[in-house]
PDB file of C-alpha atoms in Angstrom:
ATOM      1  CA  MET P  95       0.765  14.546 168.341  1.00 64.00           C
ATOM      2  CA  SER P  96       1.234  15.603 171.809  1.00 75.00           C
ATOM      3  CA  THR P  97       3.584  16.785 173.862  1.00 76.00           C
ATOM      4  CA  GLY P  98       3.437  14.004 176.140  1.00 78.00           C
ATOM      5  CA  ARG P  99       3.811  11.154 173.314  1.00 81.00           C
ATOM      6  CA  ALA P 100       6.492  13.538 171.819  1.00 81.00           C
ATOM      7  CA  ALA P 101       8.688  13.252 174.763  1.00 83.00           C
ATOM      8  CA  LEU P 102       8.050   9.592 175.127  1.00 86.00           C
ATOM      9  CA  VAL P 103       9.356   9.166 171.487  1.00 84.00           C
ATOM     10  CA  ILE P 104      12.630  10.979 172.257  1.00 82.00           C
ATOM     11  CA  LEU P 105      12.846   8.858 175.444  1.00 86.00           C
ATOM     12  CA  ARG P 106      12.882   5.752 173.895  1.00 88.00           C
ATOM     13  CA  LYS P 107      15.359   7.490 171.182  1.00 83.00           C
ATOM     14  CA  GLU P 108      17.419   8.291 173.646  1.00 83.00           C
ATOM     15  CA  LEU P 109      17.304   5.006 175.739  1.00 85.00           C
ATOM     16  CA  ARG P 110      17.724   3.131 172.780  1.00 86.00           C
ATOM     17  CA  ALA P 111      21.126   4.996 171.550  1.00 80.00           C
ATOM     18  CA  GLU P 112      22.341   4.486 174.877  1.00 79.00           C
ATOM     19  CA  PHE P 113      21.476   0.968 175.785  1.00 83.00           C
ATOM     20  CA  ARG P 114      22.805   0.312 172.524  1.00 82.00           C
ATOM     21  CA  ALA P 115      26.293   0.392 173.352  1.00 75.00           C
ATOM     22  CA  PHE P 116      26.620   1.767 177.221  1.00 77.00           C
ATOM     23  CA  GLU P 117      29.516   3.936 176.680  1.00 76.00           C
ATOM     24  CA  LEU P 118      27.972   6.788 178.635  1.00 82.00           C
ATOM     25  CA  LEU P 119      26.549   4.741 181.547  1.00 85.00           C
ATOM     26  CA  THR P 120      29.504   2.511 182.283  1.00 87.00           C
ATOM     27  CA  SER P 121      32.203   5.137 181.918  1.00 85.00           C
ATOM     28  CA  THR P 122      30.084   7.553 184.645  1.00 87.00           C
ATOM     29  CA  ILE P 123      29.191   4.290 186.904  1.00 88.00           C
ATOM     30  CA  VAL P 124      33.317   3.301 187.261  1.00 88.00           C
ATOM     31  CA  PHE P 125      34.089   7.102 187.665  1.00 87.00           C
ATOM     32  CA  VAL P 126      31.592   7.455 190.703  1.00 89.00           C
ATOM     33  CA  VAL P 127      32.353   4.522 192.223  1.00 88.00           C
ATOM     34  CA  LEU P 128      36.160   5.297 192.189  1.00 88.00           C
ATOM     35  CA  VAL P 129      35.837   8.346 193.868  1.00 86.00           C
ATOM     36  CA  VAL P 130      33.620   6.794 196.744  1.00 87.00           C
ATOM     37  CA  PHE P 131      36.142   4.040 197.124  1.00 86.00           C
ATOM     38  CA  LEU P 132      39.188   6.002 196.560  1.00 85.00           C
ATOM     39  CA  PHE P 133      37.485   8.756 199.693  1.00 82.00           C
ATOM     40  CA  SER P 134      36.873   5.822 202.114  1.00 80.00           C
ATOM     41  CA  PHE P 135      40.436   4.477 201.802  1.00 78.00           C
ATOM     42  CA  ALA P 136      42.073   7.891 201.841  1.00 76.00           C
ATOM     43  CA  PHE P 137      40.099   9.263 204.926  1.00 74.00           C
ATOM     44  CA  ASP P 138      39.325   5.775 206.321  1.00 72.00           C
ATOM     45  CA  PRO P 139      36.399   7.426 208.084  1.00 75.00           C
ATOM     46  CA  THR P 140      34.689   6.401 211.674  1.00 76.00           C
ATOM     47  CA  SER P 141      30.761   5.024 211.579  1.00 75.00           C
ATOM     48  CA  ALA P 142      30.125   8.671 212.540  1.00 79.00           C
ATOM     49  CA  GLU P 143      31.939  10.700 210.757  1.00 80.00           C
ATOM     50  CA  SER P 144      30.758   8.596 207.436  1.00 80.00           C
ATOM     51  CA  ARG P 145      26.991   9.504 208.725  1.00 83.00           C
ATOM     52  CA  ARG P 146      28.150  13.166 208.707  1.00 84.00           C
ATOM     53  CA  PHE P 147      29.916  13.448 205.740  1.00 85.00           C
ATOM     54  CA  GLY P 148      28.698  10.618 203.547  1.00 85.00           C
ATOM     55  CA  PRO P 149      25.947  12.845 202.563  1.00 88.00           C
ATOM     56  CA  GLY P 150      27.968  15.402 200.857  1.00 88.00           C
ATOM     57  CA  LEU P 151      30.002  13.020 199.145  1.00 88.00           C
ATOM     58  CA  VAL P 152      27.322  10.908 197.456  1.00 89.00           C
ATOM     59  CA  TRP P 153      25.635  14.165 196.430  1.00 91.00           C
ATOM     60  CA  ILE P 154      29.347  15.474 194.941  1.00 89.00           C
ATOM     61  CA  ALA P 155      29.955  12.681 193.473  1.00 88.00           C
ATOM     62  CA  LEU P 156      26.336  12.990 191.646  1.00 89.00           C
ATOM     63  CA  LEU P 157      27.176  16.466 190.482  1.00 87.00           C
ATOM     64  CA  PHE P 158      29.995  14.992 188.696  1.00 85.00           C
ATOM     65  CA  ALA P 159      28.147  12.197 187.165  1.00 86.00           C
ATOM     66  CA  ALA P 160      25.856  14.578 185.984  1.00 86.00           C
ATOM     67  CA  ALA P 161      28.751  16.586 184.203  1.00 83.00           C
ATOM     68  CA  LEU P 162      29.849  14.109 183.010  1.00 83.00           C
ATOM     69  CA  MET P 163      26.856  12.791 181.364  1.00 84.00           C
ATOM     70  CA  LEU P 164      24.822  15.894 180.527  1.00 83.00           C
ATOM     71  CA  GLN P 165      27.502  17.252 178.232  1.00 77.00           C
ATOM     72  CA  PRO P 166      26.204  14.631 175.114  1.00 76.00           C
ATOM     73  CA  SER P 167      22.386  15.290 175.324  1.00 76.00           C
ATOM     74  CA  PHE P 168      22.362  18.057 172.413  1.00 74.00           C
ATOM     75  CA  ALA P 169      26.033  17.484 172.000  1.00 70.00           C
ATOM     76  CA  ARG P 170      25.257  14.247 169.659  1.00 70.00           C
ATOM     77  CA  GLU P 171      22.544  16.048 168.014  1.00 68.00           C
ATOM     78  CA  ARG P 172      24.669  18.368 166.478  1.00 67.00           C
ATOM     79  CA  THR P 173      25.696  15.700 164.110  1.00 64.00           C
ATOM     80  CA  ASN P 174      23.728  15.735 160.897  1.00 61.00           C
ATOM     81  CA  ASP P 175      22.080  19.041 162.696  1.00 66.00           C
ATOM     82  CA  THR P 176      19.422  16.261 163.947  1.00 70.00           C
ATOM     83  CA  LEU P 177      18.314  19.132 166.442  1.00 68.00           C
ATOM     84  CA  ALA P 178      17.252  21.477 163.525  1.00 67.00           C
ATOM     85  CA  ALA P 179      15.034  18.201 162.173  1.00 67.00           C
ATOM     86  CA  LEU P 180      13.376  17.753 165.621  1.00 69.00           C
ATOM     87  CA  ARG P 181      12.653  21.425 165.585  1.00 69.00           C
ATOM     88  CA  LEU P 182      10.803  20.961 162.177  1.00 70.00           C
ATOM     89  CA  ALA P 183       8.807  18.556 163.549  1.00 67.00           C
ATOM     90  CA  PRO P 184       5.268  19.219 164.395  1.00 70.00           C
ATOM     91  CA  VAL P 185       5.512  19.255 168.415  1.00 74.00           C
ATOM     92  CA  GLU P 186       6.267  21.466 170.926  1.00 79.00           C
ATOM     93  CA  PRO P 187       9.584  22.734 171.973  1.00 77.00           C
ATOM     94  CA  PHE P 188       9.113  21.509 175.457  1.00 81.00           C
ATOM     95  CA  ALA P 189       8.227  17.815 174.305  1.00 82.00           C
ATOM     96  CA  ILE P 190      12.130  18.031 173.178  1.00 81.00           C
ATOM     97  CA  LEU P 191      13.269  19.400 176.380  1.00 85.00           C
ATOM     98  CA  ALA P 192      10.812  16.851 178.619  1.00 86.00           C
ATOM     99  CA  GLY P 193      11.914  14.055 176.560  1.00 87.00           C
ATOM    100  CA  LYS P 194      16.261  14.759 176.887  1.00 87.00           C
ATOM    101  CA  ILE P 195      15.413  15.243 180.703  1.00 90.00           C
ATOM    102  CA  LEU P 196      13.537  12.183 181.487  1.00 92.00           C
ATOM    103  CA  ALA P 197      16.059  10.306 179.751  1.00 90.00           C
ATOM    104  CA  ASN P 198      18.941  12.349 181.973  1.00 91.00           C
ATOM    105  CA  PHE P 199      16.849  11.268 184.744  1.00 93.00           C
ATOM    106  CA  CYS P 200      16.675   7.355 184.041  1.00 92.00           C
ATOM    107  CA  PHE P 201      20.038   7.742 183.294  1.00 91.00           C
ATOM    108  CA  LEU P 202      21.310   9.121 187.134  1.00 92.00           C
ATOM    109  CA  LEU P 203      18.869   6.937 188.662  1.00 93.00           C
ATOM    110  CA  LEU P 204      21.078   4.067 187.263  1.00 92.00           C
ATOM    111  CA  VAL P 205      24.091   6.115 188.655  1.00 92.00           C
ATOM    112  CA  GLU P 206      22.352   6.289 192.105  1.00 91.00           C
ATOM    113  CA  ALA P 207      21.328   2.852 192.034  1.00 92.00           C
ATOM    114  CA  VAL P 208      25.262   1.347 192.115  1.00 91.00           C
ATOM    115  CA  LEU P 209      26.652   4.485 193.954  1.00 91.00           C
ATOM    116  CA  LEU P 210      24.627   4.099 197.084  1.00 91.00           C
ATOM    117  CA  PRO P 211      24.930   0.236 197.851  1.00 91.00           C
ATOM    118  CA  ALA P 212      28.816   0.863 196.734  1.00 90.00           C
ATOM    119  CA  PHE P 213      28.395   4.060 199.327  1.00 89.00           C
ATOM    120  CA  SER P 214      26.593   1.774 202.006  1.00 88.00           C
ATOM    121  CA  VAL P 215      29.166  -0.803 201.668  1.00 88.00           C
ATOM    122  CA  LEU P 216      32.404   1.041 201.576  1.00 86.00           C
ATOM    123  CA  TYR P 217      31.378   3.407 204.612  1.00 86.00           C
ATOM    124  CA  ASP P 218      29.440   1.056 206.904  1.00 84.00           C
ATOM    125  CA  VAL P 219      26.459   2.977 206.869  1.00 86.00           C
ATOM    126  CA  PRO P 220      23.137   1.202 206.801  1.00 87.00           C
ATOM    127  CA  LEU P 221      20.204   2.678 203.868  1.00 88.00           C
ATOM    128  CA  ALA P 222      17.704  -0.142 204.278  1.00 86.00           C
ATOM    129  CA  PRO P 223      16.132   1.460 207.410  1.00 88.00           C
ATOM    130  CA  VAL P 224      15.494   4.451 205.512  1.00 89.00           C
ATOM    131  CA  ALA P 225      15.347   3.551 201.975  1.00 88.00           C
ATOM    132  CA  GLY P 226      12.191   4.737 201.563  1.00 90.00           C
ATOM    133  CA  SER P 227      12.318   8.167 202.712  1.00 91.00           C
ATOM    134  CA  LEU P 228      16.108   8.293 200.789  1.00 91.00           C
ATOM    135  CA  ILE P 229      14.057   6.998 197.323  1.00 93.00           C
ATOM    136  CA  LEU P 230      12.234  10.170 197.792  1.00 93.00           C
ATOM    137  CA  VAL P 231      15.229  12.614 198.944  1.00 94.00           C
ATOM    138  CA  THR P 232      16.674  11.169 195.501  1.00 93.00           C
ATOM    139  CA  THR P 233      14.446  11.148 193.185  1.00 94.00           C
ATOM    140  CA  LEU P 234      13.571  15.107 193.769  1.00 94.00           C
ATOM    141  CA  GLY P 235      17.159  15.712 194.070  1.00 93.00           C
ATOM    142  CA  THR P 236      17.996  13.582 191.025  1.00 94.00           C
ATOM    143  CA  LEU P 237      14.551  15.583 189.095  1.00 93.00           C
ATOM    144  CA  GLY P 238      16.432  19.122 189.753  1.00 92.00           C
ATOM    145  CA  VAL P 239      19.942  18.258 188.860  1.00 92.00           C
ATOM    146  CA  ALA P 240      18.649  16.598 185.356  1.00 92.00           C
ATOM    147  CA  THR P 241      16.374  19.247 184.413  1.00 91.00           C
ATOM    148  CA  VAL P 242      18.652  22.209 185.323  1.00 90.00           C
ATOM    149  CA  GLY P 243      21.218  19.569 183.704  1.00 88.00           C
ATOM    150  CA  THR P 244      19.275  19.269 180.437  1.00 87.00           C
ATOM    151  CA  VAL P 245      18.617  22.917 179.753  1.00 85.00           C
ATOM    152  CA  PHE P 246      21.840  24.154 180.415  1.00 85.00           C
ATOM    153  CA  ALA P 247      23.498  21.452 178.227  1.00 82.00           C
ATOM    154  CA  ALA P 248      20.914  22.891 175.385  1.00 79.00           C
ATOM    155  CA  ILE P 249      22.692  26.690 176.120  1.00 79.00           C
ATOM    156  CA  ALA P 250      25.956  25.008 175.758  1.00 74.00           C
ATOM    157  CA  ALA P 251      25.666  23.066 172.835  1.00 69.00           C
ATOM    158  CA  GLN P 252      25.105  26.098 171.084  1.00 69.00           C
ATOM    159  CA  ALA P 253      27.984  28.020 172.381  1.00 65.00           C
ATOM    160  CA  ARG P 254      32.213  27.767 171.803  1.00 67.00           C
ATOM    161  CA  MET P 255      34.146  25.685 174.470  1.00 65.00           C
ATOM    162  CA  ARG P 256      30.906  24.061 175.660  1.00 63.00           C
ATOM    163  CA  GLU P 257      32.859  21.611 177.121  1.00 66.00           C
ATOM    164  CA  LEU P 258      34.149  24.029 179.945  1.00 70.00           C
ATOM    165  CA  LEU P 259      30.748  25.857 179.929  1.00 73.00           C
ATOM    166  CA  LEU P 260      28.213  23.433 181.081  1.00 76.00           C
ATOM    167  CA  PRO P 261      30.265  22.596 184.322  1.00 76.00           C
ATOM    168  CA  LEU P 262      30.483  26.661 185.092  1.00 79.00           C
ATOM    169  CA  LEU P 263      26.856  26.865 184.435  1.00 78.00           C
ATOM    170  CA  LEU P 264      25.820  23.593 186.424  1.00 82.00           C
ATOM    171  CA  LEU P 265      27.789  24.931 189.925  1.00 83.00           C
ATOM    172  CA  PRO P 266      26.120  27.695 190.887  1.00 85.00           C
ATOM    173  CA  ALA P 267      22.659  26.939 189.531  1.00 87.00           C
ATOM    174  CA  LEU P 268      22.809  23.359 190.826  1.00 89.00           C
ATOM    175  CA  ALA P 269      23.854  24.855 194.594  1.00 89.00           C
ATOM    176  CA  PRO P 270      20.595  24.891 196.300  1.00 90.00           C
ATOM    177  CA  VAL P 271      19.475  21.977 194.836  1.00 92.00           C
ATOM    178  CA  LEU P 272      22.821  20.263 196.149  1.00 91.00           C
ATOM    179  CA  VAL P 273      22.699  21.800 199.306  1.00 93.00           C
ATOM    180  CA  ALA P 274      18.719  20.899 200.197  1.00 93.00           C
ATOM    181  CA  SER P 275      19.633  17.263 199.094  1.00 93.00           C
ATOM    182  CA  THR P 276      23.016  16.904 201.488  1.00 92.00           C
ATOM    183  CA  GLU P 277      20.936  18.206 204.200  1.00 92.00           C
ATOM    184  CA  ALA P 278      17.513  15.469 203.726  1.00 92.00           C
ATOM    185  CA  THR P 279      20.030  12.728 203.126  1.00 92.00           C
ATOM    186  CA  GLY P 280      22.424  13.906 206.127  1.00 89.00           C
ATOM    187  CA  GLY P 281      18.728  14.146 208.247  1.00 89.00           C
ATOM    188  CA  LEU P 282      18.023  10.536 207.385  1.00 89.00           C
ATOM    189  CA  LEU P 283      21.579   9.196 208.175  1.00 88.00           C
ATOM    190  CA  ALA P 284      21.536  10.851 211.829  1.00 84.00           C
ATOM    191  CA  ASP P 285      20.804   9.459 214.650  1.00 79.00           C
ATOM    192  CA  PRO P 286      17.642   9.172 214.849  1.00 84.00           C
ATOM    193  CA  PRO P 287      16.937   9.128 211.316  1.00 84.00           C
ATOM    194  CA  SER P 288      14.413  12.319 210.452  1.00 87.00           C
ATOM    195  CA  LEU P 289      13.388  13.937 207.183  1.00 86.00           C
ATOM    196  CA  PRO P 290      13.991  17.395 207.543  1.00 86.00           C
ATOM    197  CA  ARG P 291      10.198  18.997 206.023  1.00 89.00           C
ATOM    198  CA  ASN P 292      11.825  22.052 204.689  1.00 93.00           C
ATOM    199  CA  TRP P 293      14.232  20.970 202.827  1.00 93.00           C
ATOM    200  CA  VAL P 294      12.186  18.234 200.939  1.00 93.00           C
ATOM    201  CA  LEU P 295       9.574  21.497 200.052  1.00 94.00           C
ATOM    202  CA  LEU P 296      12.543  23.414 198.659  1.00 93.00           C
ATOM    203  CA  LEU P 297      13.618  20.490 196.582  1.00 93.00           C
ATOM    204  CA  CYS P 298       9.597  20.322 195.192  1.00 94.00           C
ATOM    205  CA  ALA P 299       9.942  24.119 194.858  1.00 94.00           C
ATOM    206  CA  PHE P 300      12.802  23.442 193.011  1.00 93.00           C
ATOM    207  CA  ASP P 301      11.316  20.998 190.795  1.00 92.00           C
ATOM    208  CA  VAL P 302       8.597  22.594 189.862  1.00 93.00           C
ATOM    209  CA  ILE P 303      10.048  26.450 189.231  1.00 91.00           C
ATOM    210  CA  PHE P 304      12.662  25.125 186.626  1.00 89.00           C
ATOM    211  CA  LEU P 305      10.507  22.922 184.886  1.00 89.00           C
ATOM    212  CA  THR P 306       7.758  25.475 184.594  1.00 90.00           C
ATOM    213  CA  ALA P 307      10.715  27.621 182.962  1.00 87.00           C
ATOM    214  CA  SER P 308      11.886  25.183 180.678  1.00 84.00           C
ATOM    215  CA  TRP P 309       8.356  24.971 179.821  1.00 83.00           C
ATOM    216  CA  LEU P 310       7.699  28.631 179.214  1.00 81.00           C
ATOM    217  CA  PHE P 311      11.108  29.227 177.432  1.00 78.00           C
ATOM    218  CA  GLY P 312      11.628  26.058 175.729  1.00 70.00           C
ATOM    219  CA  SER P 313      11.368  27.324 172.391  1.00 67.00           C
ATOM    220  CA  TYR P 314      14.342  30.206 172.997  1.00 69.00           C
ATOM    221  CA  LEU P 315      16.287  27.377 174.352  1.00 68.00           C
ATOM    222  CA  LEU P 316      16.640  24.929 171.091  1.00 67.00           C
ATOM    223  CA  GLU P 317      17.101  28.181 169.330  1.00 63.00           C
ATOM    224  CA  GLU P 318      20.411  28.099 167.131  1.00 54.00           C
TER     225      GLU P 318
END
């Protein structure tokens, strides 16, 4: 079986498992919307303040969402040694990681589909005029978060105290992508809006580097 086909099989398995119950998506969406809601009432920012500090809040909320959603990616595979069965299948180890990355990427995009409109309404920041560029930035940033998060979830799943280990690994590793995504989003929400190309290029480089690393070291990441 080819790597691409195997990754799609893993992706379908992950989507089917989540959409059967909606437990993880529902709790994560409620959590991030609650974070944005509470910040809007606690600080009552003006429109100018929302444009200045809003991007950081959005990406911090997404980081919290990632910490919640990525932990079960490989933890559920420990039941009945499912991961060992997957590794015995005649597919490249990267296919397993790629399927997990795609699934987490889709889940985070669904969270953003609720988070961004809620942010726009609560903070009175119209996003429609920059929707195209914002989709580009959020896609690149979310892919970086999903890739790094999935890789570290694979590492943490084999360790003790894995519930605490994953957030500790994510925070420093995701610092570049969070900074670049926040700066790029801030440029889009500025008056007048602009798309900082340097930050977009940094996001692209970050995604390529970590996807390549996961491809090269996939077999080591899935070892017991």
